[in-house]
Coordinates of C-alpha atoms in Angstrom, one line a residue:
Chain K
X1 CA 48.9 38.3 -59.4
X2 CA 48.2 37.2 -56.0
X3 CA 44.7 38.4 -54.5
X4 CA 45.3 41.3 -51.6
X5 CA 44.8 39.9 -48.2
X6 CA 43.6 42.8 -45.3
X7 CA 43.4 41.8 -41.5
X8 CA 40.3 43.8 -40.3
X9 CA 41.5 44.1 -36.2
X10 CA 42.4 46.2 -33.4
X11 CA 46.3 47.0 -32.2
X12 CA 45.0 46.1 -28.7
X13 CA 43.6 42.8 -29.5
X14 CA 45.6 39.8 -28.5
X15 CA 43.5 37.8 -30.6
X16 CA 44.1 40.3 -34.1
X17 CA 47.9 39.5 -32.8
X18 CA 47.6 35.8 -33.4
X19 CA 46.0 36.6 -37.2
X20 CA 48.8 39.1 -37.5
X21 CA 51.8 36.6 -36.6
X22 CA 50.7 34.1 -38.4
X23 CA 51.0 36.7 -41.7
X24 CA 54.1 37.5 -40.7
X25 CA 55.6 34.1 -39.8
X26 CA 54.5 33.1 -43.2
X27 CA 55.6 36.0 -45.3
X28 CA 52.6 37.0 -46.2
X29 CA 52.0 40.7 -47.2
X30 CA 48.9 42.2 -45.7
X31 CA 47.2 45.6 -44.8
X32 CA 46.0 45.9 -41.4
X33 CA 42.7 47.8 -41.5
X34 CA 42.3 49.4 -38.3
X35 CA 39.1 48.7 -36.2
X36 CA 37.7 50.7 -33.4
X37 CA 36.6 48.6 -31.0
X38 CA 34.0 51.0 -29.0
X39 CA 32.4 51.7 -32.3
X40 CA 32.2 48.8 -34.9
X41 CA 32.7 49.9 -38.6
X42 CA 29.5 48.4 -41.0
X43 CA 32.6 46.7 -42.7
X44 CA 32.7 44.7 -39.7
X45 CA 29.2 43.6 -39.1
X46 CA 28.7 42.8 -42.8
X47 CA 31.6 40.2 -42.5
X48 CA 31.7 39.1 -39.0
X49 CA 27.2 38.8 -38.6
X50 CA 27.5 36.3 -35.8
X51 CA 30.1 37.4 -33.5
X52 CA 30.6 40.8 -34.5
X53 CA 34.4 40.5 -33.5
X54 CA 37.8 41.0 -34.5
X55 CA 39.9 39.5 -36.5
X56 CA 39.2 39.1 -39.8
X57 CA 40.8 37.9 -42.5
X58 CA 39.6 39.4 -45.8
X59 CA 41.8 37.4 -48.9
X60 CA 40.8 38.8 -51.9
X61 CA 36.9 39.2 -51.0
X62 CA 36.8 36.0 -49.3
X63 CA 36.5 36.4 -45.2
X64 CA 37.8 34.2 -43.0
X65 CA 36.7 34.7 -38.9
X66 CA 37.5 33.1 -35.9
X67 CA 41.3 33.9 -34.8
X68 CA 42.6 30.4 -34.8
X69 CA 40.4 29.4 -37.8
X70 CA 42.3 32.5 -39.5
X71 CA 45.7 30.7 -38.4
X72 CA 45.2 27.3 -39.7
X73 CA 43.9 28.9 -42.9
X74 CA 47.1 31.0 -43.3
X75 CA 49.2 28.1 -42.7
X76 CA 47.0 26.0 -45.5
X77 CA 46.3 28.8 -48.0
X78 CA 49.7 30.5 -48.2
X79 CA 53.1 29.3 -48.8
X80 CA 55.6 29.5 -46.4
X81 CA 57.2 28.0 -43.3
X82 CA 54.3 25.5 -41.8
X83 CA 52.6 26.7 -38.5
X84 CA 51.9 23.0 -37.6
X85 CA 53.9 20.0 -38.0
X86 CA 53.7 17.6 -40.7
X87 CA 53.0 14.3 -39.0
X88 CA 49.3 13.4 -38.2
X89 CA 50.5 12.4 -34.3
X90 CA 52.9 15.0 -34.1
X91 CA 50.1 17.4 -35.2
X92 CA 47.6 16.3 -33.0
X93 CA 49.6 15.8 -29.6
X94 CA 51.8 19.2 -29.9
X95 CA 50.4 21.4 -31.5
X96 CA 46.7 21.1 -31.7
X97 CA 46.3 19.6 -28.4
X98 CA 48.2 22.1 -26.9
X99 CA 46.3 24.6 -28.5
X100 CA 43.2 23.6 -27.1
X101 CA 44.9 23.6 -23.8
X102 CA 46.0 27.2 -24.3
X103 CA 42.5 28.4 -25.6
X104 CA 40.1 26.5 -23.6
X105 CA 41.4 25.6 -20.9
X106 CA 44.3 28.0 -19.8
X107 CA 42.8 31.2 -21.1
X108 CA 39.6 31.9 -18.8
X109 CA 41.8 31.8 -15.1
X110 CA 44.2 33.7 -16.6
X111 CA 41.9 36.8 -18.0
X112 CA 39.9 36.3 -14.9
X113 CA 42.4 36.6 -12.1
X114 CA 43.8 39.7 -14.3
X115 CA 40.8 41.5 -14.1
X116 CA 38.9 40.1 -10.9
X117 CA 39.0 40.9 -7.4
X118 CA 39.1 40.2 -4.0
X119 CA 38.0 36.6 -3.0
X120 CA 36.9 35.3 -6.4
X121 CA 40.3 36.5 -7.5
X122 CA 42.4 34.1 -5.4
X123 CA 40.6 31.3 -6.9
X124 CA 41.2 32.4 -10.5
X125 CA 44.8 33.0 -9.4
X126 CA 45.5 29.3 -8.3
X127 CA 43.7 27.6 -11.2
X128 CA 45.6 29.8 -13.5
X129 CA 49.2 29.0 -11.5
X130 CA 47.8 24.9 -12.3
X131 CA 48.0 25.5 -15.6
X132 CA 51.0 27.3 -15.7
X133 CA 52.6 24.2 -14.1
X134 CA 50.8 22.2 -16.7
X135 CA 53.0 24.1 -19.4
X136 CA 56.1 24.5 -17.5
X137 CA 56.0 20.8 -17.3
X138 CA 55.5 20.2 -21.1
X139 CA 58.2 22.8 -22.0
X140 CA 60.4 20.8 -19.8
X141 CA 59.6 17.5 -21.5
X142 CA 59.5 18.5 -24.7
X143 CA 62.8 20.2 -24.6
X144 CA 61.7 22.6 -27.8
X145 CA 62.3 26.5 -27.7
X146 CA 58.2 26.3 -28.5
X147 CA 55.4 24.1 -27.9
X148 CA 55.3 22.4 -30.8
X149 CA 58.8 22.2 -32.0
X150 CA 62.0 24.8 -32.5
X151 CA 59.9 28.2 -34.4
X152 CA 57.4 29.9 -33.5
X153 CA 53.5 27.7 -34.5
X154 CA 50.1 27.1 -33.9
X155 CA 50.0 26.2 -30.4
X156 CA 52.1 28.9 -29.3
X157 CA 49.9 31.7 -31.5
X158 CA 47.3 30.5 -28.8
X159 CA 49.0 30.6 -26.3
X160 CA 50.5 34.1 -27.1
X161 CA 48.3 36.1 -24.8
X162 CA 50.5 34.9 -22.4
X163 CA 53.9 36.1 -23.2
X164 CA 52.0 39.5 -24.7
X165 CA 49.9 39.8 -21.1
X166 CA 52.9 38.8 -18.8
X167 CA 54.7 41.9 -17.8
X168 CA 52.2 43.9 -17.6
X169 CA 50.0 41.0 -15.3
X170 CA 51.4 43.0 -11.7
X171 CA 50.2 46.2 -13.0
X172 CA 47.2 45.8 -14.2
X173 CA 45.9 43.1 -11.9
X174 CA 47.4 44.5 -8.7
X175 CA 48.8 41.1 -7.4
X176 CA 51.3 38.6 -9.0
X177 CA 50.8 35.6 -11.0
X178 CA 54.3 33.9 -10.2
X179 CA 57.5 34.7 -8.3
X180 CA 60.8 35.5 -10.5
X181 CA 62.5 31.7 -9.3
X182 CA 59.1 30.1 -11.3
X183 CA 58.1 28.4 -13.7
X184 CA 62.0 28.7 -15.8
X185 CA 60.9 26.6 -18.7
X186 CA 57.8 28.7 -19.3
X187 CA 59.4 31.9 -18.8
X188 CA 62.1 31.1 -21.4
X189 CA 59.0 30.5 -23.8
X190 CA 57.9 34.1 -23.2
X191 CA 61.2 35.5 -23.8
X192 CA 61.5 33.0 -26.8
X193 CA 58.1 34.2 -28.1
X194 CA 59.0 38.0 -27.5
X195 CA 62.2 38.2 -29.8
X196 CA 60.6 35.9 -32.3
X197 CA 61.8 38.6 -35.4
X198 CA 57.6 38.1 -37.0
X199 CA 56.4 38.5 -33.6
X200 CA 58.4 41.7 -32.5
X201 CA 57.5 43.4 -36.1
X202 CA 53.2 42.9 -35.5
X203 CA 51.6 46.4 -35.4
X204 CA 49.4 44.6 -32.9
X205 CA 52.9 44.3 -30.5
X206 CA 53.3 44.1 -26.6
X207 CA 53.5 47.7 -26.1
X208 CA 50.3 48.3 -28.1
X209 CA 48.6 45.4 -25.7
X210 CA 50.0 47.3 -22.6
X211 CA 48.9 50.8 -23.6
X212 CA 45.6 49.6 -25.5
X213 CA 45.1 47.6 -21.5
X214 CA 46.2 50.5 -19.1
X215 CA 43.1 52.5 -21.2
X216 CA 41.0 50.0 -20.6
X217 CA 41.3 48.4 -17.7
X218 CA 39.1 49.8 -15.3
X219 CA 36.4 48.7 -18.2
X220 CA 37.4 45.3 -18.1
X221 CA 37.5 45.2 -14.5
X222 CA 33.4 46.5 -14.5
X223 CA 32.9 43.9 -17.2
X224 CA 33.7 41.1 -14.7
X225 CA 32.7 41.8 -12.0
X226 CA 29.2 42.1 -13.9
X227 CA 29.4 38.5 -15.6
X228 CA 30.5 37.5 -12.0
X229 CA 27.7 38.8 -9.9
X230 CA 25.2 37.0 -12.6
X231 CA 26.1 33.9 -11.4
Chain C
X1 CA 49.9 -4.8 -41.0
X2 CA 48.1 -1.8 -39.3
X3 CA 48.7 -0.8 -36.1
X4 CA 45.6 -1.5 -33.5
X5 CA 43.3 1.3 -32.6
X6 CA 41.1 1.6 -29.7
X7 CA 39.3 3.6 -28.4
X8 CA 38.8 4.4 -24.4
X9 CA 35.4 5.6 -23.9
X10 CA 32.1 5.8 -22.0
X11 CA 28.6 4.8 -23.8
X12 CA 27.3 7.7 -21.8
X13 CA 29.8 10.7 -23.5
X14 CA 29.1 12.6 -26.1
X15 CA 32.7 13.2 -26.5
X16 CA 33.4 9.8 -27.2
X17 CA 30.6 9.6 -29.6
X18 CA 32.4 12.2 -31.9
X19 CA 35.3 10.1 -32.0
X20 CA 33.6 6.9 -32.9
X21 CA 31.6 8.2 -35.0
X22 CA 34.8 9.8 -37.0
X23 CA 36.0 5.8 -36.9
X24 CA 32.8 4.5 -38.3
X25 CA 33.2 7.4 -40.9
X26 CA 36.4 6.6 -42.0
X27 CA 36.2 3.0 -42.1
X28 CA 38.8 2.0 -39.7
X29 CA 38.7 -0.7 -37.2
X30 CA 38.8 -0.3 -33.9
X31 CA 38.0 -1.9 -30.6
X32 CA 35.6 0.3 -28.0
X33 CA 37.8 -0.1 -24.3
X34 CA 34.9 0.9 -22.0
X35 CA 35.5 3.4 -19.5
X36 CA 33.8 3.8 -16.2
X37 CA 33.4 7.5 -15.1
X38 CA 32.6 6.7 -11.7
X39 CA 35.8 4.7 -11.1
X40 CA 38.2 5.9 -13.8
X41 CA 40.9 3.4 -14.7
X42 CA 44.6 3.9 -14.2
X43 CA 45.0 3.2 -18.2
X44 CA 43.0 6.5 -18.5
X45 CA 44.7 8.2 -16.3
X46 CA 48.0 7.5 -17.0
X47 CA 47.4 8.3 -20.8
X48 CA 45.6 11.4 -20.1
X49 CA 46.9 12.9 -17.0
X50 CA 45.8 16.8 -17.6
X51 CA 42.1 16.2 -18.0
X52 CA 41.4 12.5 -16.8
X53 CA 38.4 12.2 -19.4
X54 CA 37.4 10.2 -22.2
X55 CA 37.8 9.7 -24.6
X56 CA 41.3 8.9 -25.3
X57 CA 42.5 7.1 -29.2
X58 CA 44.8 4.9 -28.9
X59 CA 46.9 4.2 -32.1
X60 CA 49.3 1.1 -31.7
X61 CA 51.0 3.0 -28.5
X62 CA 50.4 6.3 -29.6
X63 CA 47.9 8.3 -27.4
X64 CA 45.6 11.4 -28.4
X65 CA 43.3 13.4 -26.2
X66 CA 40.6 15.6 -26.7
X67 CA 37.7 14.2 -28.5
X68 CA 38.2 17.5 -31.6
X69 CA 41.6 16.7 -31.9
X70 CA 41.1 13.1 -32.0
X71 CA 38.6 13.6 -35.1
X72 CA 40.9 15.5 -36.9
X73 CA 43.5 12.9 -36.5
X74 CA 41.3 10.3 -37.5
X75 CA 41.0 12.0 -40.7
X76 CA 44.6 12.9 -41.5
X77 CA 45.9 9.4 -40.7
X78 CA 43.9 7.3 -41.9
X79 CA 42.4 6.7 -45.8
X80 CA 38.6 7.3 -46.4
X81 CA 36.1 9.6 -47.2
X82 CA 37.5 13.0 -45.7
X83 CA 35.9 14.3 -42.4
X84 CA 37.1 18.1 -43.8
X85 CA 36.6 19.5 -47.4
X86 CA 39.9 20.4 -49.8
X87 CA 40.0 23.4 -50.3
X88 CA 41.5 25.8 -47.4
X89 CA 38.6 28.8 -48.0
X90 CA 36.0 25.7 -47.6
X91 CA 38.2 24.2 -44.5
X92 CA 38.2 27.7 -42.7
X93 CA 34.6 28.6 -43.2
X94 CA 32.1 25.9 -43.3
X95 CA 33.9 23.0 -41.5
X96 CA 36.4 24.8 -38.7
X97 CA 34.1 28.0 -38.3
X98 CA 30.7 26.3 -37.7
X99 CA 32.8 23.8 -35.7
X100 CA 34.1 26.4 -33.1
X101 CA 30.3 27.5 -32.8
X102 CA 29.1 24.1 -31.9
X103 CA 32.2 23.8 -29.4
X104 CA 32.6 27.0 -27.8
X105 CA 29.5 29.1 -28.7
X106 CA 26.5 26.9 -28.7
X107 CA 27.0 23.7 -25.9
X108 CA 28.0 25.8 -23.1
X109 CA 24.0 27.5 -23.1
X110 CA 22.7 24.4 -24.0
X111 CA 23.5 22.1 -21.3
X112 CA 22.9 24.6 -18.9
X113 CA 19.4 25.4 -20.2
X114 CA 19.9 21.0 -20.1
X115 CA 20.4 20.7 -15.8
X116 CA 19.3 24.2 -14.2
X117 CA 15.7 24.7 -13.8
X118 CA 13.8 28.2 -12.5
X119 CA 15.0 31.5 -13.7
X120 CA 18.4 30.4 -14.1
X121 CA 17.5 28.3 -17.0
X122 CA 15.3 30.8 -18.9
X123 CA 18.6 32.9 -19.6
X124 CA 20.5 29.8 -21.1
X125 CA 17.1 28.2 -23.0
X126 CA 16.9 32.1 -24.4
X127 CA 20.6 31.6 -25.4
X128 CA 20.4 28.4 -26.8
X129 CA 17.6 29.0 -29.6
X130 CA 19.4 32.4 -30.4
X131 CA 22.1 29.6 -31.3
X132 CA 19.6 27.7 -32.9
X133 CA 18.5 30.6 -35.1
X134 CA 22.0 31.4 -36.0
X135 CA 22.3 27.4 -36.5
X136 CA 18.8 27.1 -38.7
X137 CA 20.3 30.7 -41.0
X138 CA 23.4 28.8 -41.7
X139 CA 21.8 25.4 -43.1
X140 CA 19.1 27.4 -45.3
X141 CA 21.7 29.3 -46.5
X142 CA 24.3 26.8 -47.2
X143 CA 21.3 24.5 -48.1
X144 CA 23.7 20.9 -48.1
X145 CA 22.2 17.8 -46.0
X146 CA 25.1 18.4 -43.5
X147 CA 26.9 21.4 -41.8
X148 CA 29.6 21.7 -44.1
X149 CA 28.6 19.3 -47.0
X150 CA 26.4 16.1 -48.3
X151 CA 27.9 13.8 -45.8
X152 CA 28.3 14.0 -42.4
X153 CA 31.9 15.7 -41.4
X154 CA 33.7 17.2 -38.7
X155 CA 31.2 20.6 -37.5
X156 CA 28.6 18.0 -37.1
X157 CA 30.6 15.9 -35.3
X158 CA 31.3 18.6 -32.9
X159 CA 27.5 19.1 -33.2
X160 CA 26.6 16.1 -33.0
X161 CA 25.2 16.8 -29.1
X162 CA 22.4 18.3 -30.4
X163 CA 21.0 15.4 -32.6
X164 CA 22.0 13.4 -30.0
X165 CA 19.8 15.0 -26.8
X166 CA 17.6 16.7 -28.5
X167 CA 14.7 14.2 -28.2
X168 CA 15.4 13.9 -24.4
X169 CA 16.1 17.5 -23.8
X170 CA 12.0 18.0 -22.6
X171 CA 12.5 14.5 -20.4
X172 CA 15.5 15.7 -19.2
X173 CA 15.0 19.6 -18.7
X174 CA 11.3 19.8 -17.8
X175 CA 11.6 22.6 -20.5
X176 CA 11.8 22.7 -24.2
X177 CA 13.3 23.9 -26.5
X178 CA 11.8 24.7 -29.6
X179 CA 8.4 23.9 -30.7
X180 CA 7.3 21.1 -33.5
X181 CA 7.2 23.8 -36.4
X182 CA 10.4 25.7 -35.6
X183 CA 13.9 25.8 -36.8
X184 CA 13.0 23.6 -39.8
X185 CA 16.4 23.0 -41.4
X186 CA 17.9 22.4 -38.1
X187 CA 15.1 19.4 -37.9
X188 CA 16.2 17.9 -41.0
X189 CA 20.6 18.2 -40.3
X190 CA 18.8 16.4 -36.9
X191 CA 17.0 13.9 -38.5
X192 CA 19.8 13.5 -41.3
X193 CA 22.9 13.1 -38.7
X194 CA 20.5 10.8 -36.8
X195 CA 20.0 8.2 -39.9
X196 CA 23.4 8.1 -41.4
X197 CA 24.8 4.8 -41.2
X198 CA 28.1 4.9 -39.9
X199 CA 26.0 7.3 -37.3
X200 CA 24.1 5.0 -35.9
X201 CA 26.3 1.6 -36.1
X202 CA 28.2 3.8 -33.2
X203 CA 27.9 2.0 -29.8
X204 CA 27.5 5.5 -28.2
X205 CA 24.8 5.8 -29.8
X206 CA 21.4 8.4 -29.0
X207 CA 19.4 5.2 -27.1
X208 CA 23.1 4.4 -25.1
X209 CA 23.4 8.5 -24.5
X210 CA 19.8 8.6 -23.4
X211 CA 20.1 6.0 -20.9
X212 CA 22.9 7.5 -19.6
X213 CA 21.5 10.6 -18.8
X214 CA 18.0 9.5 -17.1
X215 CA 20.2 7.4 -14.6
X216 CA 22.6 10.4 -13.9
X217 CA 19.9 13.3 -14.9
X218 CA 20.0 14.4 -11.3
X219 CA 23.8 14.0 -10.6
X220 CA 24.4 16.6 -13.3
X221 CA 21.9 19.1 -12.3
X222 CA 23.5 19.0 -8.4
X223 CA 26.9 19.8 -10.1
X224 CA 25.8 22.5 -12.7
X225 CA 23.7 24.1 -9.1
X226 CA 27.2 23.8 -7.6
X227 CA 29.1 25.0 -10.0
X228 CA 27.1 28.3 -10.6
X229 CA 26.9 28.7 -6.8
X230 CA 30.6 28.6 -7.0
X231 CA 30.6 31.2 -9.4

């Protein structure tokens, strides 16, 4: 009998979302064991010691951390339609590279110009528009419904913040992060991404995000301008 | 017959080391294209338009980018001893998890605590030996030579900074970071990393690295000042 897998995260976590997907896109039942952020369960501590984060994958009483570390081990571990491409180059060029472009790279301007202000703001703002160019030109190229190929995979797991965050970006920010003529390829992606059948069925789902956000965004805002005055 | 592999580097990167290192690991042959960061060359550029760095693999005409993604490659496509353990539980928590740490939790505090000086640097030195602690817990626990086994794999590749600076980090710094009789284990993974064969064979190797640095210790600090100014 196959061991029981529970996801340890939190409905307003875009990085439990990427776990979560990942068990859905692979068929693989799971409980989601509800964490509240503002006051960590011992549960959590005990498994996550050094980052004291969400998610965590708990398969059988093994524990996995790390969101995209839980992904790849999904895809390995589980059987089911493969999150990355077979090919070495294939895997390497679309979907890890791209992943590393989402996570690293893309991710920082984009959470900063949602919850920064004023001058520092407009900077965040344009680095975060470069990117999306970067990916707008990729999707372009690459001609794929996603970023790695034609279903839903690794890279765009990563990536997902984005098509999760992107509606709400006006509202909670206060300014806009592209007009409606922009960036076609990308936005296709995002609408891609949201009717994805796995996707739309997550617990942790856009309209969590957006209500789990509106709660919390003054917080987030604080939190920013904090780590921004440090420097 | 195989396809030709090089690889477009700098002596100087650390980056580049990980990937050559991975080469030496694996046994394959390649030819080191050397790379001038001052005056990039319009073979880097053109195969790595989004970030412009090194280094870049080069397999017959296929290009990769991103020194991680390139050591992961190395290992899928080529035969050798594996850079990653078997098993996915293994994969997920020694290997990619203490990875991510070295990547994304650990080097950002240490080459800050690296080129800033005053009280600046106190907050990232405090940072980095919390790392180290978390670093040294890990290697008693696990108690193998290496980070995620008895042979040098891919977290201590993405490590592989530390072994690599950590003799020039009071040089270099004007600080240091941990005294003779501390963080024992993380000593000995050091001391290990820094005498495996393949290791040291490397071209960027710890003498290359270190005369790198003295020559552009003061370039560095300027644009970490700058950068945090910016900030």
């Amino acid at each position: 009998m196959a061991e029981p897998v529970k996801l340890i995260g939190a409905v307003g976590s875009p990085f439990t979302h990427r776990a979560e997907a990942a068990l859905r896109l692979k068929g693989v039942p799971y409980e989601l064991v509800h964490e509240d952020l503002d006051n960590k369960s011992e549960l959590l501590l005990r498994l996550n010691p050094l980052n004291k984060t969400v998610p965590v994958l708990l398969h059988g009483d093994r524990a996995i951390c790390e969101s995209l570390v839980i992904v790849q081990y999904v895809d390995e571990a589980f059987d089911g339609p493969p999150l990355l491409p077979t090919d070495p180059y294939d895997r390497a060029t679309t979907a890890r590279f791209w992943a590393h472009f989402m996570e690293h790279k893309c991710s920082m301007p984009f959470w900063m110009a949602l919850w920064s202000g004023g001058e520092r703001r407009k900077g965040f703002v344009e680095e975060a528009r470069e990117n999306l160019a970067l990916l707008e030109e990729h999707l372009q190229v690459h001609g794929k419904r996603f970023l790695a190929g034609d279903a839903v995979g690794y890279p765009d797991l990563a990536g997902s913040y984005i098509p999760l965050m992107l509606d709400m970006f006006e509202e909670l920010s206060g300014t806009s992060l592209m007009g409606d003529d922009e960036y076609p390829a990308m936005r296709r992606w995002v609408k891609e991404y949201n009717s994805d059948e796995a996707v739309k069925s997550c617990v942790t789902n856009k309209k969590q995000l957006a209500a789990y956000f509106r709660v919390k965004k003054d917080k987030y805002k604080m939190m920013v301008k904090a780590m921004l005055k440090q420097y």
